[in-house]
PDB file of C-alpha atoms in Angstrom:
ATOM      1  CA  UNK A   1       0.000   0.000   0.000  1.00 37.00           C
ATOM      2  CA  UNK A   2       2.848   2.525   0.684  1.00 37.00           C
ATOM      3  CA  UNK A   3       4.007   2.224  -2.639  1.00 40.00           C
ATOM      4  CA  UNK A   4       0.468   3.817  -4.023  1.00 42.00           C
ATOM      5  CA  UNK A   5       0.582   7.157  -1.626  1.00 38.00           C
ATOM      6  CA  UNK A   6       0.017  10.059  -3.772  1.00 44.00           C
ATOM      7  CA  UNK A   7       1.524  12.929  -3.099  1.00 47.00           C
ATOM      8  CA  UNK A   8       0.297  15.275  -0.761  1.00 40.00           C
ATOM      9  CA  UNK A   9       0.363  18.544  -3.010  1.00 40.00           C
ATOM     10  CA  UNK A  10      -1.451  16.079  -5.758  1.00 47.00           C
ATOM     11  CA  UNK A  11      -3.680  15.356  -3.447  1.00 50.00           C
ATOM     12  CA  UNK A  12      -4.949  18.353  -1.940  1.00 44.00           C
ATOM     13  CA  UNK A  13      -5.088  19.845  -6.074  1.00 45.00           C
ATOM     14  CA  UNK A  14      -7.295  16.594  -6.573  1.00 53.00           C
ATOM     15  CA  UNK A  15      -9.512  17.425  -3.801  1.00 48.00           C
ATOM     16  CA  UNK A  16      -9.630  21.188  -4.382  1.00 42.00           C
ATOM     17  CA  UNK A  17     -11.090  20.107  -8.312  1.00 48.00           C
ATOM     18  CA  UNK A  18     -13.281  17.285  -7.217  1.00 48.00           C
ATOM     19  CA  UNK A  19     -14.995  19.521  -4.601  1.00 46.00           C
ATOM     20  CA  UNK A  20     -15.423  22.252  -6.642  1.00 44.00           C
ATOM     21  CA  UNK A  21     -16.926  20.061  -9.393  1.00 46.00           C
ATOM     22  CA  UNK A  22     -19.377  18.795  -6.479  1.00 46.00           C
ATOM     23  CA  UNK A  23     -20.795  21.816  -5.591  1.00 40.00           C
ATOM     24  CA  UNK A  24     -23.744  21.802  -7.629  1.00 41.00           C
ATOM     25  CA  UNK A  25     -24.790  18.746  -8.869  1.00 45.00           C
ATOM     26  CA  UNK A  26     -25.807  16.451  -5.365  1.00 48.00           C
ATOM     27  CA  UNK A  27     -29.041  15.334  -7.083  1.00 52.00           C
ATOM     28  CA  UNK A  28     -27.839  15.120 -10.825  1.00 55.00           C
ATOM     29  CA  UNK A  29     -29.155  11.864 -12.740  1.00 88.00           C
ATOM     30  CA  UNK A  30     -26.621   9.356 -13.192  1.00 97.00           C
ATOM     31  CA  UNK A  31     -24.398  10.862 -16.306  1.00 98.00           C
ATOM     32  CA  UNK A  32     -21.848   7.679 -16.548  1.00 98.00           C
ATOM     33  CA  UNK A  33     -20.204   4.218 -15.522  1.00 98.00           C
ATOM     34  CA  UNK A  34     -16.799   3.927 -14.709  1.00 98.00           C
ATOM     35  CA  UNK A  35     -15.736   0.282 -15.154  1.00 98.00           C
ATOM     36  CA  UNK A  36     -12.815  -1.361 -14.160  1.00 98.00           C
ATOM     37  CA  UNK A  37     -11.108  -4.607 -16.539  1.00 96.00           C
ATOM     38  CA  UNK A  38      -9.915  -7.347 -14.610  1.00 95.00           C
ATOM     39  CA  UNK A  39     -11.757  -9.504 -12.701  1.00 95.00           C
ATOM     40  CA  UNK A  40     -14.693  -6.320 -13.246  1.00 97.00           C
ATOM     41  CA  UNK A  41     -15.585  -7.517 -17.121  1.00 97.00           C
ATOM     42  CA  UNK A  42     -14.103 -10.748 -17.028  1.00 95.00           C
ATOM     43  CA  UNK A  43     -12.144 -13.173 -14.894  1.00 93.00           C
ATOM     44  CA  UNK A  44      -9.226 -12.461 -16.572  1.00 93.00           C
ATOM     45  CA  UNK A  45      -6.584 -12.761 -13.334  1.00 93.00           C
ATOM     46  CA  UNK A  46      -6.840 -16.389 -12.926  1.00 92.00           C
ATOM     47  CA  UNK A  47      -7.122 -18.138 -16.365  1.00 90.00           C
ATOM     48  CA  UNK A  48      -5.553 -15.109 -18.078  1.00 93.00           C
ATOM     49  CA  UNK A  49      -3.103 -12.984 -16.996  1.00 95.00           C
ATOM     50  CA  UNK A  50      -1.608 -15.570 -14.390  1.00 96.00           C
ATOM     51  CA  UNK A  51      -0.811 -18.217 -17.449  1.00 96.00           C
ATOM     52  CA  UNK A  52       0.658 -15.556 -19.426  1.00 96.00           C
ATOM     53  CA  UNK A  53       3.258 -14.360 -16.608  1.00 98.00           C
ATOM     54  CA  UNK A  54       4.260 -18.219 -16.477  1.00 98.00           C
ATOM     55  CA  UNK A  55       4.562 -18.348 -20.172  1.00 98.00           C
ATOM     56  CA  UNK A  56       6.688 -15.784 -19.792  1.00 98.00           C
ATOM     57  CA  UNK A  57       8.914 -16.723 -17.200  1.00 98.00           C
ATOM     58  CA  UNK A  58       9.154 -20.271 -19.022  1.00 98.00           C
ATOM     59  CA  UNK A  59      10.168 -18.085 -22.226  1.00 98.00           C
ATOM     60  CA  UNK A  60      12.461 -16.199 -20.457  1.00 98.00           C
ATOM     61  CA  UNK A  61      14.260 -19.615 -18.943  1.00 98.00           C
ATOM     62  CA  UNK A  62      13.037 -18.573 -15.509  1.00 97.00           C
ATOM     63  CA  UNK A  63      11.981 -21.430 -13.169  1.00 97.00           C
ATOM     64  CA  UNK A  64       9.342 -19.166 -11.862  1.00 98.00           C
ATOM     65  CA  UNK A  65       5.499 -20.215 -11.517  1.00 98.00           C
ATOM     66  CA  UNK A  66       2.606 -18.481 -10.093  1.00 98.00           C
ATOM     67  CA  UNK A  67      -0.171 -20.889  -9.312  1.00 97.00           C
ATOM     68  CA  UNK A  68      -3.675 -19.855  -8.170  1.00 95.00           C
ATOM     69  CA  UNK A  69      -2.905 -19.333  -4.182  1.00 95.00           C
ATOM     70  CA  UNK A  70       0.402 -17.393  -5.037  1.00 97.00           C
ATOM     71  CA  UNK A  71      -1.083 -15.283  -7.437  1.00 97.00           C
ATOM     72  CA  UNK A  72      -4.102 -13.764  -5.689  1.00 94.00           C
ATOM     73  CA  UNK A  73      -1.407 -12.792  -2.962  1.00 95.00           C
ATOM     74  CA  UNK A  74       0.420 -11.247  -5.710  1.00 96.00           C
ATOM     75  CA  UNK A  75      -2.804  -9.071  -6.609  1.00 94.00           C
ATOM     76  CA  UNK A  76      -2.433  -7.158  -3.603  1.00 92.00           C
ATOM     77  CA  UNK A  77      -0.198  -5.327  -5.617  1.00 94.00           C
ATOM     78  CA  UNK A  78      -1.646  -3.892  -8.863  1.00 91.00           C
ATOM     79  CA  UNK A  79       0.267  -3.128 -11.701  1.00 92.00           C
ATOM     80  CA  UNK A  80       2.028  -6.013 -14.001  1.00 95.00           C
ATOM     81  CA  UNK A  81       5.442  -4.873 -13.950  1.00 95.00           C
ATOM     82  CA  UNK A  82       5.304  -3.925 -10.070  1.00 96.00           C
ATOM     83  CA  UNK A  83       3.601  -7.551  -9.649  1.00 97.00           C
ATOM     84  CA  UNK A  84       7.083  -8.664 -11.297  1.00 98.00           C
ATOM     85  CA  UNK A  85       9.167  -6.193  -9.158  1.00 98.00           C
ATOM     86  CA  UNK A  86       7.380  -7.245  -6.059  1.00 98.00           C
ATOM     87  CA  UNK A  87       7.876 -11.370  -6.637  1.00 98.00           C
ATOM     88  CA  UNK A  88      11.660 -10.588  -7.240  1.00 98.00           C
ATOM     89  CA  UNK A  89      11.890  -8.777  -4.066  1.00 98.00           C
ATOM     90  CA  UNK A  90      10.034 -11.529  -1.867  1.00 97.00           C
ATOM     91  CA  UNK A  91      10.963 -14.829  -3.525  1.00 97.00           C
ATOM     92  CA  UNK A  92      14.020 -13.955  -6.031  1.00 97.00           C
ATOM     93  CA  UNK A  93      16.131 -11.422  -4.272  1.00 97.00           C
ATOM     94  CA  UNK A  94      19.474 -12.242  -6.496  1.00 95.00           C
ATOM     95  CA  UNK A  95      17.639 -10.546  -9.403  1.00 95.00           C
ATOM     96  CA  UNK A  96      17.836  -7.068  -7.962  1.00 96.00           C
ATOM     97  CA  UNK A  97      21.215  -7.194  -8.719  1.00 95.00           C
ATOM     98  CA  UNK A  98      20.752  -6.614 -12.356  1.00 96.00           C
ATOM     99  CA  UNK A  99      22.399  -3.425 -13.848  1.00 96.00           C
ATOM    100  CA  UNK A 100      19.141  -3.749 -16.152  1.00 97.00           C
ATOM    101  CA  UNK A 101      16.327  -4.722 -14.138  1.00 98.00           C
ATOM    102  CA  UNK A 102      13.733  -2.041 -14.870  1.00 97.00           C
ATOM    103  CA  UNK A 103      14.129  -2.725 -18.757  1.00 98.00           C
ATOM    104  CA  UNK A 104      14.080  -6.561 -18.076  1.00 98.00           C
ATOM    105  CA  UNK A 105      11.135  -6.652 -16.096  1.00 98.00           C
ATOM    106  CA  UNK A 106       9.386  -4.372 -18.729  1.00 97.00           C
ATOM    107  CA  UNK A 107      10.578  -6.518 -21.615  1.00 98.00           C
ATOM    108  CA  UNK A 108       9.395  -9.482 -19.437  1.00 98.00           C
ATOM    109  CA  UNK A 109       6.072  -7.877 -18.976  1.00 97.00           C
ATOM    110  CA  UNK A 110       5.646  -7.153 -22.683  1.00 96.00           C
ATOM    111  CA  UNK A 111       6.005 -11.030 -23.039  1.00 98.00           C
ATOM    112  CA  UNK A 112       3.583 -11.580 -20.824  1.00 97.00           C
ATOM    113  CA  UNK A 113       1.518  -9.157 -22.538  1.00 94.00           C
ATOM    114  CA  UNK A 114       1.914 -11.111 -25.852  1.00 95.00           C
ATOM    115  CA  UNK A 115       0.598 -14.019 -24.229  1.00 95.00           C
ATOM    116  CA  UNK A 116      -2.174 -12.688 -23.137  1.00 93.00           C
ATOM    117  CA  UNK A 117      -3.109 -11.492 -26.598  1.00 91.00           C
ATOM    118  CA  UNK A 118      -3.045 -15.520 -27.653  1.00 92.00           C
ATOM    119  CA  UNK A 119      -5.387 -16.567 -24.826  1.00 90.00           C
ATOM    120  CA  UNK A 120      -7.782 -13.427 -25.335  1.00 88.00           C
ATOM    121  CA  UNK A 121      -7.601 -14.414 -29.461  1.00 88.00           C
ATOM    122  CA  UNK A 122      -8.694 -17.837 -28.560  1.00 88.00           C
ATOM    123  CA  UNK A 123     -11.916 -16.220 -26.738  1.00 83.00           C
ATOM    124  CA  UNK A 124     -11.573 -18.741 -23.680  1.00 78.00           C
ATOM    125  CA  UNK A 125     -12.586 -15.791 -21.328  1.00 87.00           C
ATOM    126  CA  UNK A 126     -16.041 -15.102 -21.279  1.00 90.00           C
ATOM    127  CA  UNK A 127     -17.177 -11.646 -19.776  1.00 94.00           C
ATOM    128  CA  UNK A 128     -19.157 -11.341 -16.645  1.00 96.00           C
ATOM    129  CA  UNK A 129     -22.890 -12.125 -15.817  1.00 97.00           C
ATOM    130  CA  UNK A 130     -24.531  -8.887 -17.031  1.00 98.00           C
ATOM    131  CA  UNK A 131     -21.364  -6.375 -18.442  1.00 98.00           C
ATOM    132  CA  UNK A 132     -22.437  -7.028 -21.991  1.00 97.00           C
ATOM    133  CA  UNK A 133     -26.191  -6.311 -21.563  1.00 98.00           C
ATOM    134  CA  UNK A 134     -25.289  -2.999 -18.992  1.00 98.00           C
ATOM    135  CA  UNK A 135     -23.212  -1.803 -21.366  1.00 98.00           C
ATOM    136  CA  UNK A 136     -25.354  -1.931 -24.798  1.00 96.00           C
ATOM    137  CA  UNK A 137     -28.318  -0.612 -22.300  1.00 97.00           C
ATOM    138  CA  UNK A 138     -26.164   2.495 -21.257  1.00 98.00           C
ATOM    139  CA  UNK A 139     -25.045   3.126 -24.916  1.00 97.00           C
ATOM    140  CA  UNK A 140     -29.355   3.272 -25.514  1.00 97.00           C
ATOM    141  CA  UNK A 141     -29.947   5.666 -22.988  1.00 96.00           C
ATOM    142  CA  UNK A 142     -26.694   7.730 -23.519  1.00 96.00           C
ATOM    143  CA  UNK A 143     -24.999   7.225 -20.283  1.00 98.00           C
ATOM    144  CA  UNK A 144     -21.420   7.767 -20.699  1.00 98.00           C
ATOM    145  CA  UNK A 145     -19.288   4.284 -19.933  1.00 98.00           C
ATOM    146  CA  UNK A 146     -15.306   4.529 -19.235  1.00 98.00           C
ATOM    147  CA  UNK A 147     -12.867   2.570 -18.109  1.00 98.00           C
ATOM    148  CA  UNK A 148     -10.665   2.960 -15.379  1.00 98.00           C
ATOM    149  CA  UNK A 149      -7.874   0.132 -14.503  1.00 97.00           C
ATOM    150  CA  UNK A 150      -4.414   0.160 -14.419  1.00 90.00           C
ATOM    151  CA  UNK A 151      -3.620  -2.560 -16.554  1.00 91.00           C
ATOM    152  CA  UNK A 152      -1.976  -1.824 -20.256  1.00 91.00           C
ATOM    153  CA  UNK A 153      -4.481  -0.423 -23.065  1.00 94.00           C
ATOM    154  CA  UNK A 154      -2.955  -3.345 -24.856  1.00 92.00           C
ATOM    155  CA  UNK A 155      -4.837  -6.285 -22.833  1.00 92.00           C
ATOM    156  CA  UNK A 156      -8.031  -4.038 -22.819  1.00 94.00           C
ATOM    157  CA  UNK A 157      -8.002  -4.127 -26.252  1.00 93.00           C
ATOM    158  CA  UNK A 158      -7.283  -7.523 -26.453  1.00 92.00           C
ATOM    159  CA  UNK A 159      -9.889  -8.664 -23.845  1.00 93.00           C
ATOM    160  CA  UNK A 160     -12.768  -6.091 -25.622  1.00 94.00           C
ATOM    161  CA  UNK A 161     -12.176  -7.165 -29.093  1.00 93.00           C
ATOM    162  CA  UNK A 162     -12.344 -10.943 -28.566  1.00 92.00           C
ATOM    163  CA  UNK A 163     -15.788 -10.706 -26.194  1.00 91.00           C
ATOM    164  CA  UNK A 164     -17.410  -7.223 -28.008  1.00 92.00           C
ATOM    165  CA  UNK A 165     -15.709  -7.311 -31.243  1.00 90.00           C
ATOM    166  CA  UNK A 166     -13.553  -5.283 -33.178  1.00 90.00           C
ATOM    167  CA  UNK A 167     -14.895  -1.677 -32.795  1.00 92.00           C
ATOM    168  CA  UNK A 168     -15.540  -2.785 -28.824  1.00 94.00           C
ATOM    169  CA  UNK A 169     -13.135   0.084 -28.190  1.00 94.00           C
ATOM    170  CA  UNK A 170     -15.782   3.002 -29.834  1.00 95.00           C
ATOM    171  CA  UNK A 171     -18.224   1.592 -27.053  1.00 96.00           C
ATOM    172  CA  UNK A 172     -16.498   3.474 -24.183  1.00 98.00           C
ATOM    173  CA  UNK A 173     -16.125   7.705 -24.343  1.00 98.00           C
ATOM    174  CA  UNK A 174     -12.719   7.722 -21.986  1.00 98.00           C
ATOM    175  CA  UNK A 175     -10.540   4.847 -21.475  1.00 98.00           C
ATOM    176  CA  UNK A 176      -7.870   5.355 -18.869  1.00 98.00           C
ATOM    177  CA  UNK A 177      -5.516   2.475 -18.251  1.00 96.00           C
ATOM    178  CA  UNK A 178      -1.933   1.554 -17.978  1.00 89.00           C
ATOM    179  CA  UNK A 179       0.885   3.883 -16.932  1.00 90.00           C
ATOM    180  CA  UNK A 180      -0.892   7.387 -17.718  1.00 95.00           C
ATOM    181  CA  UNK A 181      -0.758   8.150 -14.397  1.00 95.00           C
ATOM    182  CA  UNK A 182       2.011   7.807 -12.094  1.00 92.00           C
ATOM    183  CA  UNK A 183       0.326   6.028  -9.068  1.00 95.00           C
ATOM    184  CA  UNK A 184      -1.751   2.803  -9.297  1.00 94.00           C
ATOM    185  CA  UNK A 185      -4.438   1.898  -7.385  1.00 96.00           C
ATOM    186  CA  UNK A 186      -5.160   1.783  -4.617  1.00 96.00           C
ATOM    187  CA  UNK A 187      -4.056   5.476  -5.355  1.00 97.00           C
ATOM    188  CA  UNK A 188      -7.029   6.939  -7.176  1.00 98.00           C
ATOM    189  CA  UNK A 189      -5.207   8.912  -9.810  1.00 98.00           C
ATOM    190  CA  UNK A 190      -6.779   7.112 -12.996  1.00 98.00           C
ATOM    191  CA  UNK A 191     -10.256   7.558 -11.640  1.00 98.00           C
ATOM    192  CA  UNK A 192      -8.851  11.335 -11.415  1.00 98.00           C
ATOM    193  CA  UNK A 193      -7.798  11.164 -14.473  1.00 98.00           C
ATOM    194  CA  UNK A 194     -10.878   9.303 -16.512  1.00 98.00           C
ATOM    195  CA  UNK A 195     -13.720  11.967 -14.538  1.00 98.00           C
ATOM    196  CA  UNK A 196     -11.679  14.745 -16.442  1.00 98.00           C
ATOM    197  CA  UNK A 197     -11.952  13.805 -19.478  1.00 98.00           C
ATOM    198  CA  UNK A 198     -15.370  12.909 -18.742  1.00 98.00           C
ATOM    199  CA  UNK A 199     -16.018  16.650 -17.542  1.00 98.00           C
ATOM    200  CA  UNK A 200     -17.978  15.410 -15.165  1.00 98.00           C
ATOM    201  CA  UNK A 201     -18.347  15.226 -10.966  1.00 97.00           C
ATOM    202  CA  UNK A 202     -18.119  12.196  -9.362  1.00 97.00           C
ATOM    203  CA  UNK A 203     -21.907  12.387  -7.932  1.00 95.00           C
ATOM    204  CA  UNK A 204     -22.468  12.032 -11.619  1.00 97.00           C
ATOM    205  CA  UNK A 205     -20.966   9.140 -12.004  1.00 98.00           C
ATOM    206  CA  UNK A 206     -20.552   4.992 -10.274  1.00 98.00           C
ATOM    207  CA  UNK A 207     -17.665   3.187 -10.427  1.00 98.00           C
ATOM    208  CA  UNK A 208     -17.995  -0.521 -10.595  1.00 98.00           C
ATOM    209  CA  UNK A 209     -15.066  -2.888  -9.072  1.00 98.00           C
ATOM    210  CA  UNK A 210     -14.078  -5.826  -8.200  1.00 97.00           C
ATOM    211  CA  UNK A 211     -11.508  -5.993  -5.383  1.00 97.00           C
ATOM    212  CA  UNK A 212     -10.356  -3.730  -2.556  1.00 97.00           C
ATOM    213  CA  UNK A 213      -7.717  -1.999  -3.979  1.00 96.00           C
ATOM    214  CA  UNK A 214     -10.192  -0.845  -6.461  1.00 97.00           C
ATOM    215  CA  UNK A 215     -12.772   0.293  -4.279  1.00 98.00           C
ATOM    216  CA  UNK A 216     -10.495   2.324  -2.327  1.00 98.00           C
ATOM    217  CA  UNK A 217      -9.199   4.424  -5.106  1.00 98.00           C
ATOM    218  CA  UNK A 218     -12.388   5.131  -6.744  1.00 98.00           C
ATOM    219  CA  UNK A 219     -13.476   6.192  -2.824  1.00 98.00           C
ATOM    220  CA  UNK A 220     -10.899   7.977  -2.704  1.00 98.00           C
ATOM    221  CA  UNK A 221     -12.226  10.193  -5.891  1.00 98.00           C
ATOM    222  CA  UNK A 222     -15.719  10.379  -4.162  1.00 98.00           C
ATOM    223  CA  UNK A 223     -16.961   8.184  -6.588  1.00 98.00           C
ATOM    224  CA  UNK A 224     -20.160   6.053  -5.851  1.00 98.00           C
ATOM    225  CA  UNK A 225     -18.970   2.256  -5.967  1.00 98.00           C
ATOM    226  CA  UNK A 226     -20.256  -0.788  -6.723  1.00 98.00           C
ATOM    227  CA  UNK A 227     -18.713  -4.082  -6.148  1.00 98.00           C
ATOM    228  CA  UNK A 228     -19.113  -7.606  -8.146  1.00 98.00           C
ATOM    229  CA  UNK A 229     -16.269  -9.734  -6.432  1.00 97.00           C
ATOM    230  CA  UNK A 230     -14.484 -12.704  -8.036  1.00 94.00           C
ATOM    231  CA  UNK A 231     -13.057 -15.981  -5.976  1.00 91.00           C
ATOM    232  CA  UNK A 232     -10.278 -13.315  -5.457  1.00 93.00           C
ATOM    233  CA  UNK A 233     -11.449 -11.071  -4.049  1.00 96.00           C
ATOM    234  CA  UNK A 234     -14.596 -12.477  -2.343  1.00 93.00           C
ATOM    235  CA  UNK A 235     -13.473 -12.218   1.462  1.00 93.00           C
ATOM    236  CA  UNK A 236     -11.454  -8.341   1.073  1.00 96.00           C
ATOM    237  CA  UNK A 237     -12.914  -5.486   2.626  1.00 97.00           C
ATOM    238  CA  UNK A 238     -15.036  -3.655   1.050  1.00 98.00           C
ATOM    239  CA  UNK A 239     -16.437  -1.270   3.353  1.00 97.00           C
ATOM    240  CA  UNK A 240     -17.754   2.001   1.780  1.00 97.00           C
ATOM    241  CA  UNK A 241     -19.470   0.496  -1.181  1.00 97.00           C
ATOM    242  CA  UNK A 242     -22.674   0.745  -2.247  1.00 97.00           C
ATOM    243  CA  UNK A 243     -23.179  -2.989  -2.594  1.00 97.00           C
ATOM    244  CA  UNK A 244     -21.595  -5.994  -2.496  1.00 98.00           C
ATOM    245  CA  UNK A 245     -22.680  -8.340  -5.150  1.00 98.00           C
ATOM    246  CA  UNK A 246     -21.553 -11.813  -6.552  1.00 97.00           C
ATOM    247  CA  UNK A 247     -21.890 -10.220 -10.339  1.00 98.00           C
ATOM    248  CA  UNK A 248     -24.285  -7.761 -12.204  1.00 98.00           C
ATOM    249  CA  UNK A 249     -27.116 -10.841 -13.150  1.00 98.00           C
ATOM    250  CA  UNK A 250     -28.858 -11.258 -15.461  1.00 97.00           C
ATOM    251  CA  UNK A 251     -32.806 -12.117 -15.974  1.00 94.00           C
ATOM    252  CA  UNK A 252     -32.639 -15.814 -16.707  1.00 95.00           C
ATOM    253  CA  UNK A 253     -29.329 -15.502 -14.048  1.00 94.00           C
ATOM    254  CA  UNK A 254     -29.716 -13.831 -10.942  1.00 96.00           C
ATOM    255  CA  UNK A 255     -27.243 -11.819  -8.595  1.00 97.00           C
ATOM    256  CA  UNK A 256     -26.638 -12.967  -4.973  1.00 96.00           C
ATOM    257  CA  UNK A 257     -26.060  -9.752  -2.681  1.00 96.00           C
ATOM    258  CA  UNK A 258     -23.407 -10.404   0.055  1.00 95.00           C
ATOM    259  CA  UNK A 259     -23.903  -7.306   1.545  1.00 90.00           C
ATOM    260  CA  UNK A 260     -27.697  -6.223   2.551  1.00 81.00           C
ATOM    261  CA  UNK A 261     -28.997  -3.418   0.957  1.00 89.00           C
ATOM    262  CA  UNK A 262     -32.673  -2.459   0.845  1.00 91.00           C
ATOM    263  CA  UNK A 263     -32.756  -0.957  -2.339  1.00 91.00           C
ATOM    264  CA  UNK A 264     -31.623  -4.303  -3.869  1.00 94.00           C
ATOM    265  CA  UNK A 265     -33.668  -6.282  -1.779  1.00 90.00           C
ATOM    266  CA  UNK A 266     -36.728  -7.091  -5.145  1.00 91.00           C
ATOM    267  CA  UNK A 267     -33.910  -6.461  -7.545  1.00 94.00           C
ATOM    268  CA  UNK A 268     -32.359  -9.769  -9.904  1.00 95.00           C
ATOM    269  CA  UNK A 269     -29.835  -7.842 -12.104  1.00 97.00           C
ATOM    270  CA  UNK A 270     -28.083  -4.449 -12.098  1.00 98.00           C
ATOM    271  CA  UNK A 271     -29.859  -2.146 -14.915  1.00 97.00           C
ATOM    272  CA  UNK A 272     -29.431   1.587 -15.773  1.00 97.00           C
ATOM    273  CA  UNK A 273     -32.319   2.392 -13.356  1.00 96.00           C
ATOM    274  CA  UNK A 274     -30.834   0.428 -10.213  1.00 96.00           C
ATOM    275  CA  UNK A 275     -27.585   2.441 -11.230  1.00 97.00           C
ATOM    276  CA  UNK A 276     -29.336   5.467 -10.675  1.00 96.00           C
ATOM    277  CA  UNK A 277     -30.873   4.662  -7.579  1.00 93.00           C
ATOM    278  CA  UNK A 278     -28.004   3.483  -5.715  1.00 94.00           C
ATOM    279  CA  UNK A 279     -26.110   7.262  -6.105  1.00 92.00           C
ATOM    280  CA  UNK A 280     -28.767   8.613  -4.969  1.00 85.00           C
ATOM    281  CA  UNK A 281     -28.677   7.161  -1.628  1.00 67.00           C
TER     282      UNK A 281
END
């Protein structure tokens, strides 16, 4: 977590532009959804990204391997390459002596990376109970929909094109990801970032995660959240949402809330109208 404190002068600019955003618009309708990618749209950490790091470390002659347990340690620390850096500190120390190591483990990343494009092109990962639907339903009613996650706009391409098709991409008005800000989450600089070139306040908006890290940077931007957990992230902390919710549902497949809230209590699956209710709580 220390590795994700923004700077206080950052901050307090943040804060000063967020709150003067908010001054007007407490009761505005809901204006957009901020999602994030991994284990948000799809349950890409386990079957995805985790096979590609090891197909990279077996390309790069490493005897590395990060099975399931290992790995959803590893996701308390977002970010690919900091992932990499954070494994070499804790369980491959003689690595930090490289004279190179920041352009290895970015080289070693982009492998990974090009792995993940294969697995993504054979379209074994499926998206989520209810992201498709929620997101040709806010496209109808023109609710803005962004994305806001810190891994590469590589593997969101990847992931949208092989589940949404080709133009997926022209589906979303702002997509932040990867290293255009300097601090990932839990550090809620893309969420900063994404409601900017939104132009809009965060009362205007929900953010929809998946793990804790998540939910603490969109918090952290005032943003309404919403979470759908994975087998990940299922027993984090996730105090401060909105809701806590096994996935979004669907009609013929209902959502099971794991945190009680009345507003959900006749609902089956998360629509634009649900959306706009939970904000306005």
């Amino acid at each position: 977590m220390a590795r994700n404190i923004r700077p206080l002068a950052t901050r307090k600019l943040c804060s000063f532009i967020i709150l003067t955003m908010h001054s007007t618009d407490k009761h505005n309708p809901l204006k957009a959804v901020l999602f994030d990618v991994d284990g948000t749209l799809a349950d890409t950490e386990q079957d995805g990204h985790r096979p590609a790091f090891n197909a990279a470390f077996q390309e790069f002659g490493l005897s590395w391997h990060w099975d399931i347990p290992l790995y959803g340690r590893l996701l308390q620390i977002t970010g690919g390459k900091e992932r990499i850096r954070f494994y070499i500190e804790q369980h491959a120390p003689k690595a930090l002596n490289r004279t190179d190591l920041d352009e290895w483990i970015a080289s070693l990343h982009k492998t990974k990376t090009r792995h993940f494009k294969k697995l993504m092109e054979q379209g074994d990962i499926p998206l989520r109970p209810g992201v498709k639907r929620l997101i040709h339903e806010l496209r109808s009613k023109n609710i803005k929909i962004a994305i806001a996650t810190t891994t590469t706009p590589e593997n969101v391409t990847y992931l949208l094109q092989s589940v949404l098709g080709k133009d997926s991409i022209d589906l979303f008005d702002v997509i932040g990801a990867g290293d255009i800000v300097p601090m990932k989450k839990p550090a809620p600089d893309i969420y900063f970032w994404v409601l900017e070139k939104l132009k809009l306040a965060p009362s205007q908006c929900i953010a929809i995660e998946d793990s804790e890290n998540g939910l603490l940077a969109a918090l952290a931007a005032d943003l309404p959240t919403l979470i759908t957990v994975n087998n990940y992230t299922r027993q984090q902390n996730f105090n401060g949402a909105l809701a806590v919710l096994s996935d979004l549902g669907e009609p013929e497949q209902n959502f099971t809330q794991i945190s009680d809230n009345p507003q959900l209590v006749d609902k089956h699956w998360i629509d634009a109208e649900t959306l706009q209710q939970l904000i306005k709580t």
